Short mmCIF file of C-alpha atoms and ligand atoms in Angstrom, two decimals:
data_model
loop_
_atom_site.label_atom_id
_atom_site.label_comp_id
_atom_site.label_asym_id
_atom_site.label_seq_id
_atom_site.Cartn_x
_atom_site.Cartn_y
_atom_site.Cartn_z
CA MET A 1 22.90 -34.65 2.85
CA GLU A 2 22.53 -38.18 2.04
CA ASP A 3 19.11 -40.13 2.82
CA ALA A 4 20.92 -42.33 5.44
CA GLU A 5 22.12 -39.22 7.41
CA ILE A 6 18.78 -37.74 7.53
CA THR A 7 17.44 -41.20 8.74
CA LEU A 8 19.96 -41.24 11.70
CA ILE A 9 19.15 -37.73 12.71
CA LEU A 10 15.53 -38.60 12.60
CA GLN A 11 15.99 -41.77 14.69
CA LYS A 12 17.92 -39.92 17.10
CA SER A 13 15.10 -37.40 17.55
CA LEU A 14 12.58 -40.01 17.87
CA SER A 15 14.53 -41.77 20.46
CA GLY A 16 14.07 -38.57 22.66
CA LYS A 17 17.55 -37.02 22.18
CA VAL A 18 18.10 -33.41 21.94
CA LEU A 19 19.12 -32.30 18.26
CA THR A 20 22.01 -30.07 17.76
CA THR A 21 21.83 -26.85 15.75
CA ALA A 22 23.75 -28.48 12.79
CA GLU A 23 21.08 -31.35 12.84
CA ILE A 24 18.23 -29.03 12.94
CA GLU A 25 19.70 -27.14 9.92
CA ALA A 26 20.31 -30.45 8.01
CA LEU A 27 16.30 -31.24 8.35
CA LEU A 28 15.35 -27.81 7.45
CA SER A 29 17.75 -28.08 4.36
CA ILE A 30 16.32 -31.49 2.96
CA LYS A 31 15.74 -31.44 -0.70
CA GLU A 32 15.16 -35.03 -1.77
CA GLN A 33 11.63 -36.27 -1.73
CA SER A 34 12.49 -39.45 -0.10
CA SER A 35 14.08 -37.60 2.86
CA LEU A 36 11.19 -35.13 2.93
CA GLU A 37 8.81 -38.18 3.23
CA GLN A 38 10.82 -39.59 6.19
CA LEU A 39 10.71 -36.03 7.94
CA PHE A 40 7.03 -35.78 7.58
CA GLU A 41 6.50 -39.35 8.71
CA ALA A 42 8.63 -38.85 11.76
CA ALA A 43 6.72 -35.69 12.80
CA GLN A 44 3.43 -37.63 12.28
CA THR A 45 4.60 -40.27 14.58
CA VAL A 46 5.64 -37.74 17.29
CA LYS A 47 2.18 -35.96 16.87
CA ASN A 48 0.21 -39.10 17.25
CA ASN A 49 2.20 -40.36 20.28
CA ASN A 50 1.38 -37.07 21.99
CA PHE A 51 -2.15 -35.99 20.70
CA ASN A 52 -3.78 -39.32 19.30
CA ASN A 53 -4.45 -38.05 16.07
CA LYS A 54 -6.88 -35.36 17.11
CA VAL A 55 -6.80 -31.62 16.45
CA PHE A 56 -8.00 -28.25 17.98
CA LEU A 57 -9.88 -25.59 16.44
CA TYR A 58 -9.33 -21.84 16.93
CA GLY A 59 -11.77 -19.18 15.91
CA PHE A 60 -10.27 -16.00 14.82
CA VAL A 61 -11.80 -12.51 15.46
CA TYR A 62 -9.70 -9.69 14.10
CA PHE A 63 -11.74 -6.88 15.74
CA SER A 64 -9.78 -3.90 14.82
CA THR A 65 -7.53 -3.55 11.80
CA HIS A 66 -6.23 0.06 12.75
CA CYS A 67 -2.57 -0.04 13.58
CA ARG A 68 0.01 2.57 14.79
CA ASN A 69 3.02 0.36 13.51
CA ASN A 70 4.66 0.14 10.21
CA CYS A 71 5.77 -3.58 10.00
CA SER A 72 7.17 -3.84 6.57
CA PHE A 73 5.42 -7.30 5.77
CA CYS A 74 1.77 -6.17 6.96
CA PHE A 75 -1.08 -5.17 4.89
CA TYR A 76 -2.45 -3.22 7.99
CA ARG A 77 0.75 -1.27 8.46
CA LYS A 78 -0.21 2.24 9.36
CA SER A 79 1.16 3.67 6.00
CA ASN A 80 -1.05 1.56 3.86
CA THR A 81 -3.82 3.46 2.59
CA ASP A 82 -5.17 0.70 0.45
CA SER A 83 -5.86 -1.57 3.59
CA VAL A 84 -9.43 -2.46 4.74
CA ARG A 85 -9.94 -0.63 8.22
CA TYR A 86 -12.61 -1.31 10.60
CA ARG A 87 -13.20 -1.57 14.16
CA LYS A 88 -16.12 -3.89 15.33
CA SER A 89 -18.44 -2.79 18.06
CA ASP A 90 -18.82 -4.43 21.37
CA GLU A 91 -22.14 -6.15 20.29
CA GLU A 92 -20.40 -7.30 17.15
CA ILE A 93 -17.41 -8.86 18.95
CA LEU A 94 -19.75 -10.44 21.22
CA GLU A 95 -22.06 -11.90 18.57
CA LEU A 96 -18.88 -13.13 16.58
CA SER A 97 -17.35 -14.88 19.64
CA THR A 98 -20.51 -16.72 20.71
CA SER A 99 -21.24 -17.86 17.00
CA LEU A 100 -17.70 -19.14 16.94
CA GLU A 101 -18.34 -21.05 20.15
CA ASP A 102 -21.59 -22.36 19.01
CA SER A 103 -20.07 -23.59 15.75
CA GLY A 104 -17.82 -25.89 17.86
CA VAL A 105 -14.24 -24.09 18.11
CA HIS A 106 -11.92 -24.96 21.01
CA ALA A 107 -10.86 -21.47 21.61
CA VAL A 108 -11.55 -17.87 20.35
CA ASP A 109 -8.59 -15.58 19.47
CA LEU A 110 -9.32 -11.89 20.00
CA THR A 111 -6.76 -10.09 17.60
CA MET A 112 -6.17 -6.45 16.79
CA GLY A 113 -3.72 -4.03 15.10
CA GLU A 114 -1.99 -1.88 17.57
CA ASP A 115 -4.91 0.34 17.51
CA PRO A 116 -4.26 3.72 18.72
CA ILE A 117 -7.41 4.13 20.33
CA ILE A 118 -6.60 1.21 22.74
CA HIS A 119 -2.80 1.64 22.84
CA ASN A 120 -2.86 5.18 23.67
CA ASP A 121 -4.68 4.75 27.06
CA THR A 122 -2.27 3.62 29.55
CA HIS A 123 -4.82 1.50 31.31
CA TYR A 124 -5.93 -0.21 28.01
CA GLN A 125 -9.49 -0.18 29.30
CA LYS A 126 -11.25 -0.85 25.98
CA LEU A 127 -9.26 -4.07 25.52
CA ILE A 128 -9.65 -5.30 29.27
CA ASP A 129 -13.60 -4.34 28.80
CA ILE A 130 -13.69 -6.34 25.64
CA VAL A 131 -11.80 -9.52 27.10
CA THR A 132 -14.09 -9.27 30.11
CA MET A 133 -17.20 -9.08 28.08
CA VAL A 134 -16.31 -11.99 25.93
CA ASN A 135 -15.21 -14.11 28.83
CA ASP A 136 -18.39 -13.47 30.68
CA ALA A 137 -20.21 -14.79 27.52
CA VAL A 138 -18.28 -17.78 26.12
CA LYS A 139 -16.90 -20.81 27.92
CA VAL A 140 -14.00 -21.77 25.75
CA PRO A 141 -10.56 -20.46 26.32
CA LEU A 142 -9.66 -17.12 25.09
CA MET A 143 -6.57 -16.11 23.33
CA VAL A 144 -5.76 -12.28 23.08
CA SER A 145 -3.34 -10.96 20.28
CA PRO A 146 -3.27 -7.19 20.89
CA GLY A 147 0.37 -6.45 20.06
CA ALA A 148 3.01 -5.58 22.48
CA ILE A 149 1.69 -4.00 25.90
CA PRO A 150 2.94 -2.75 29.15
CA GLN A 151 4.19 -5.24 31.76
CA GLN A 152 1.85 -3.90 34.41
CA LEU A 153 -1.27 -4.91 32.28
CA PHE A 154 -0.77 -8.76 32.33
CA PRO A 155 -2.46 -9.15 35.79
CA THR A 156 -5.36 -7.16 34.74
CA LEU A 157 -5.55 -9.16 31.52
CA LYS A 158 -5.39 -12.37 33.41
CA GLU A 159 -8.16 -11.14 35.75
CA ALA A 160 -10.33 -10.23 32.69
CA GLY A 161 -10.13 -13.87 31.46
CA ALA A 162 -7.19 -14.26 29.05
CA ASP A 163 -6.03 -17.88 28.93
CA TRP A 164 -3.48 -17.32 25.94
CA PHE A 165 -1.26 -14.37 24.94
CA ALA A 166 0.00 -14.50 21.29
CA CYS A 167 2.82 -12.30 20.16
CA TYR A 168 5.25 -13.20 17.46
CA GLN A 169 8.68 -12.24 17.21
CA GLU A 170 8.87 -13.17 13.48
CA THR A 171 12.65 -13.89 13.68
CA HIS A 172 15.13 -14.15 16.38
CA ASN A 173 17.80 -12.46 14.30
CA ILE A 174 17.62 -8.99 15.99
CA GLU A 175 19.00 -6.97 12.71
CA LEU A 176 16.32 -8.83 10.71
CA PHE A 177 13.62 -8.10 13.34
CA GLN A 178 14.39 -4.46 13.01
CA ARG A 179 13.80 -4.34 9.29
CA LEU A 180 10.53 -6.47 9.71
CA ARG A 181 9.25 -4.26 12.81
CA PRO A 182 10.90 -0.84 12.54
CA ALA A 183 10.87 1.24 15.58
CA GLN A 184 9.73 -1.57 17.64
CA ASP A 185 11.80 -2.85 20.59
CA TYR A 186 13.02 -6.65 20.23
CA GLU A 187 13.37 -7.18 23.92
CA PHE A 188 10.10 -5.65 24.93
CA ARG A 189 8.25 -7.78 22.51
CA LEU A 190 10.15 -10.94 23.72
CA ASN A 191 9.34 -10.04 27.29
CA GLN A 192 5.57 -10.13 26.37
CA LYS A 193 5.88 -14.03 26.55
CA LYS A 194 7.73 -13.80 29.91
CA TRP A 195 5.31 -11.47 31.61
CA ALA A 196 2.26 -13.53 30.38
CA ARG A 197 3.63 -16.69 31.68
CA GLU A 198 4.33 -15.07 35.08
CA ASN A 199 0.73 -14.41 35.30
CA ASP A 200 -0.26 -18.04 34.41
CA ILE A 201 -1.42 -17.00 30.89
CA LEU A 202 -0.33 -19.49 28.19
CA THR A 203 1.72 -18.10 25.39
CA GLU A 204 2.47 -18.38 21.72
CA GLU A 205 5.50 -17.56 19.76
CA GLY A 206 6.12 -17.54 16.14
CA ILE A 207 8.20 -16.99 12.97
CA MET A 208 7.55 -16.02 9.44
CA VAL A 209 9.34 -17.98 6.82
CA GLY A 210 10.45 -16.20 3.53
CA VAL A 211 11.29 -12.66 4.92
CA GLY A 212 14.93 -12.74 4.39
CA GLU A 213 15.94 -15.19 7.01
CA ASN A 214 18.40 -18.16 6.11
CA VAL A 215 18.17 -21.67 7.32
CA HIS A 216 20.35 -20.97 10.19
CA ASP A 217 18.16 -18.22 11.44
CA ARG A 218 15.09 -20.58 11.21
CA ALA A 219 17.05 -23.25 13.26
CA HIS A 220 18.00 -20.60 15.85
CA SER A 221 14.43 -19.71 16.16
CA ILE A 222 13.23 -23.12 16.74
CA GLU A 223 15.98 -23.56 19.28
CA VAL A 224 15.14 -20.11 20.93
CA MET A 225 11.53 -21.18 21.32
CA ARG A 226 12.60 -24.38 23.15
CA SER A 227 14.28 -22.13 25.76
CA LEU A 228 11.35 -19.75 26.08
CA GLY A 229 8.80 -22.10 27.73
CA VAL A 230 6.00 -21.10 25.22
CA ASP A 231 2.91 -23.41 24.88
CA GLN A 232 2.26 -22.93 21.15
CA VAL A 233 4.84 -22.25 18.41
CA ARG A 234 4.09 -21.37 14.69
CA ALA A 235 5.50 -20.93 11.37
CA MET A 236 3.72 -18.94 8.77
CA SER A 237 4.97 -18.22 5.16
CA PHE A 238 5.17 -14.70 4.27
CA VAL A 239 2.36 -13.71 1.81
CA PRO A 240 3.28 -10.61 -0.15
CA GLN A 241 0.94 -7.67 0.38
CA ASN A 242 0.17 -5.02 -2.14
CA ASN A 243 1.34 -1.61 -1.45
CA THR A 244 3.88 -2.65 1.24
CA PRO A 245 7.70 -2.53 1.20
CA MET A 246 8.06 -6.14 1.06
CA PHE A 247 5.64 -6.85 -1.74
CA SER A 248 8.67 -7.27 -4.24
CA ASN A 249 10.18 -9.96 -2.05
CA GLY A 250 7.74 -12.34 -3.56
CA PRO A 251 5.94 -15.32 -1.97
CA SER A 252 7.84 -17.94 0.12
CA PRO A 253 7.76 -21.55 -1.16
CA PHE A 254 5.32 -23.31 1.10
CA ILE A 255 7.58 -26.38 1.61
CA ASP A 256 9.83 -24.37 3.65
CA GLU A 257 6.96 -23.46 6.10
CA LEU A 258 6.26 -27.31 6.15
CA LYS A 259 9.86 -28.28 6.91
CA ALA A 260 9.56 -25.79 9.83
CA ILE A 261 6.44 -27.15 11.00
CA ALA A 262 7.93 -30.82 10.90
CA VAL A 263 11.04 -29.74 12.74
CA MET A 264 8.94 -27.84 15.41
CA ARG A 265 7.12 -30.85 15.97
CA LEU A 266 10.30 -32.90 16.55
CA VAL A 267 11.93 -30.19 18.74
CA HIS A 268 8.65 -29.36 20.58
CA PRO A 269 6.82 -32.77 20.85
CA GLN A 270 4.18 -31.69 23.28
CA LYS A 271 3.44 -28.13 22.11
CA LEU A 272 0.54 -26.84 20.15
CA ILE A 273 1.39 -26.17 16.65
CA PRO A 274 -1.05 -24.25 14.14
CA ALA A 275 -1.95 -25.08 10.57
CA SER A 276 -2.99 -21.49 9.69
CA LEU A 277 -5.82 -21.16 7.13
CA ASP A 278 -4.47 -17.66 6.60
CA VAL A 279 -1.67 -18.56 4.18
CA GLU A 280 -3.22 -20.92 1.55
CA GLY A 281 -6.65 -21.17 2.73
CA VAL A 282 -8.40 -24.55 3.12
CA ALA A 283 -6.33 -25.74 0.14
CA GLY A 284 -3.25 -25.75 2.46
CA LEU A 285 -4.66 -27.57 5.36
CA LYS A 286 -3.86 -31.41 4.61
CA THR A 287 -0.28 -30.54 3.96
CA ARG A 288 0.26 -28.72 7.18
CA LEU A 289 -1.42 -31.38 9.23
CA ALA A 290 0.66 -33.89 7.62
CA ALA A 291 3.80 -31.98 8.52
CA GLY A 292 2.81 -32.25 12.29
CA ALA A 293 0.41 -29.27 13.03
CA ASN A 294 -2.41 -30.10 15.46
CA VAL A 295 -4.33 -26.82 15.81
CA ILE A 296 -6.19 -25.45 12.92
CA THR A 297 -6.35 -21.46 13.28
CA SER A 298 -7.96 -18.67 11.52
CA ILE A 299 -11.43 -20.08 11.34
CA ILE A 300 -13.50 -17.08 10.45
CA PRO A 301 -17.34 -16.91 10.18
CA PRO A 302 -18.48 -15.95 6.68
CA CYS A 303 -20.26 -12.57 5.63
CA LYS A 304 -19.53 -10.62 8.77
CA GLY A 305 -17.10 -8.29 7.21
CA LEU A 306 -14.05 -9.96 9.01
CA ALA A 307 -10.68 -10.06 7.55
CA GLY A 308 -7.68 -12.52 7.76
CA VAL A 309 -4.20 -11.18 8.59
CA ALA A 310 -2.08 -12.45 5.53
CA GLN A 311 -5.03 -13.68 3.40
CA HIS A 312 -7.70 -10.90 4.09
CA GLU A 313 -10.38 -12.55 2.06
CA LEU A 314 -9.35 -16.05 0.85
CA ASP A 315 -12.10 -18.63 1.84
CA ILE A 316 -13.93 -16.38 4.14
CA ASP A 317 -17.05 -15.10 2.66
CA ASP A 318 -17.91 -18.46 0.88
CA GLY A 319 -17.86 -20.17 4.28
CA GLY A 320 -14.69 -22.10 3.38
CA ARG A 321 -13.07 -21.26 6.86
CA SER A 322 -16.04 -22.73 8.88
CA VAL A 323 -16.06 -25.43 11.21
CA GLU A 324 -18.55 -27.47 9.22
CA GLN A 325 -16.13 -27.22 6.15
CA ILE A 326 -13.01 -28.03 8.29
CA GLU A 327 -14.70 -31.19 9.70
CA ALA A 328 -15.47 -32.30 6.07
CA ILE A 329 -11.89 -32.16 5.30
CA LEU A 330 -10.88 -33.75 8.46
CA ASP A 331 -13.17 -36.82 7.65
CA GLU A 332 -11.31 -37.41 4.22
CA ILE A 333 -8.00 -37.87 6.18
CA ASN A 334 -9.30 -39.59 9.22
CA ILE A 335 -8.43 -36.86 11.67
CA LYS A 336 -10.72 -36.03 14.46
CA LYS A 337 -11.76 -32.91 16.17
CA ALA A 338 -10.72 -33.15 19.78
CA ASP A 339 -13.40 -32.99 22.60
CA LYS A 340 -13.93 -29.61 24.06
CA ASN A 341 -13.05 -31.01 27.69
CA ASP A 342 -9.75 -32.35 26.24
CA TYR A 343 -8.80 -28.92 25.31
CA ILE A 344 -9.93 -27.39 28.53
CA ASN A 345 -7.79 -30.02 30.49
CA LEU A 346 -4.68 -29.38 28.22
CA VAL A 347 -4.87 -25.72 28.80
CA ASN A 348 -5.38 -26.07 32.67
CA GLU A 349 -2.50 -28.76 32.89
CA ARG A 350 -0.09 -26.37 30.87
CA LYS A 351 -0.84 -23.54 33.33
CA LYS A 352 0.12 -25.77 36.26
CA GLN A 353 3.46 -26.66 34.69
CA PRO A 354 6.39 -24.67 36.16
CA LEU A 355 8.55 -22.81 33.66
CA ALA A 356 11.29 -25.09 32.80
CA GLU A 357 14.73 -24.00 33.98
CA GLY A 358 16.51 -21.67 31.62
CA SER A 359 13.39 -20.31 30.13
CA LEU A 360 12.89 -16.52 29.82
N1 SAM B 1 -0.97 -6.64 15.73
C1 SAM B 1 -0.53 -7.64 16.52
C2 SAM B 1 0.83 -7.96 16.33
O1 SAM B 1 1.42 -7.73 15.29
O2 SAM B 1 1.33 -8.73 17.28
C3 SAM B 1 -1.53 -8.87 16.43
C4 SAM B 1 -1.79 -9.32 15.00
S1 SAM B 1 -0.82 -10.81 14.66
C5 SAM B 1 -2.29 -11.62 14.06
C6 SAM B 1 -0.04 -10.51 13.11
C7 SAM B 1 0.72 -11.55 12.75
O3 SAM B 1 0.25 -12.05 11.53
C8 SAM B 1 2.11 -11.30 12.55
O4 SAM B 1 2.81 -11.44 13.79
C9 SAM B 1 2.67 -12.29 11.47
O5 SAM B 1 3.24 -13.35 12.20
C10 SAM B 1 1.46 -12.50 10.85
N2 SAM B 1 1.44 -11.84 9.49
C11 SAM B 1 1.17 -10.49 9.31
N3 SAM B 1 1.37 -10.13 8.03
C12 SAM B 1 1.73 -11.25 7.18
C13 SAM B 1 2.13 -11.75 5.95
N4 SAM B 1 2.00 -10.76 5.04
N5 SAM B 1 2.40 -12.91 5.74
C14 SAM B 1 2.48 -13.82 6.72
N6 SAM B 1 2.22 -13.54 7.94
C15 SAM B 1 1.90 -12.40 8.32
C1 MD0 B 2 -3.84 -17.13 12.37
N1 MD0 B 2 -4.56 -15.09 11.07
O1 MD0 B 2 -4.17 -17.89 13.33
C2 MD0 B 2 -4.22 -15.69 12.58
C3 MD0 B 2 -3.29 -14.93 13.33
C4 MD0 B 2 -3.15 -14.22 15.73
N2 MD0 B 2 -3.08 -14.81 16.94
C5 MD0 B 2 -3.22 -15.50 14.73
C6 MD0 B 2 -2.01 -14.73 12.63
O2 MD0 B 2 -3.50 -17.58 11.32
FE1 SF4 B 3 0.24 -3.56 13.18
FE2 SF4 B 3 0.46 -6.27 13.71
FE3 SF4 B 3 0.53 -5.60 11.35
FE4 SF4 B 3 2.63 -4.94 12.66
S1 SF4 B 3 1.77 -7.05 12.19
S2 SF4 B 3 1.64 -3.47 11.27
S3 SF4 B 3 1.69 -4.49 14.68
S4 SF4 B 3 -1.11 -5.33 12.67
#
């Protein structure tokens, strides 16, 4: 597509009009450098109009890497005997969460594999106890990423102190979902977002880029996310993992993730969009922020035996993923870390918003 046609689509989006699927696909298909620059500039404009050049930081506590599932892309899939398995104790989880809060993050994300010890108990008491314990100790909002859980648990999770529930479909192409997440139920996973939101818990939805989807699938996901009424939307490039079925798929070109982030920013102007440190490490931070991301996720304290999800070691033990290091990079590009209270207000405001008509 010509530069001039891209300009028209971007102008349409900047004037507040809803883009068609074909227009979203055109933006995701951009190859020309000059058009790419226009896309990222438009995404920056939208981000600055809505968030004033400020970003939020999320600490990441991957507290159990045990999992009963066999997702074909994941290092921690049950069948992978090479993966690093650990289960942090309550004391360790507490210490990690409070030290992240002290270091200045805006939120703490408590993430686990679908650990059978937790998932085999119908009451999920261990999970509820962990969330309650951390919520009693830290003031910043809590995100919980436990995998797919039963509907009746959401009120208890809310009561325990969960502000956010993260659970990503990876794709909204059902046939592809089944290949990525064998033996898992597409609708049940999608409903997680609905059940969380019905209980005033904010939600995050996400896709992976480079897992066999095409540009149409990506555009479709970005549109489905518009109708879901979620509060945070992400795209993460697939990172091939040793000893997993998708290793031979090879890595995804990061530019496709950057285009997805920019288009999500245009289509979801007021939502939070992560720049994950778990794909390219800190080296990939600036490009993701320039594409329109406004949350930095996967901040991990060094030397605590913690892993990332897609990049289990990159930049962790040398302190590269610490708030201090991130702030040094933000200084170079004149982006500011938002105030803690700005984030708490944003979370409270979003919780009050009624779900848009047509959502889930
Ligand atoms: N076990 C829970 C689940 O699957 O919902 C919570 C873990 S969540 C942090 C795992 C997410 O990390 C996946 O949904 C996927 O989006 C991302 N991820 C996992 N492996 C990845 C990989 N190899 N490359 C890129 N992203 C990956
Ligand atoms: C991240 N590694 O933010 C984390 C993870 C789970 N809620 C988030 C995918 O990149
Ligand atoms: Fe388990 Fe989550 Fe990895 Fe799937 S993505 S294997 S559910 S940890």
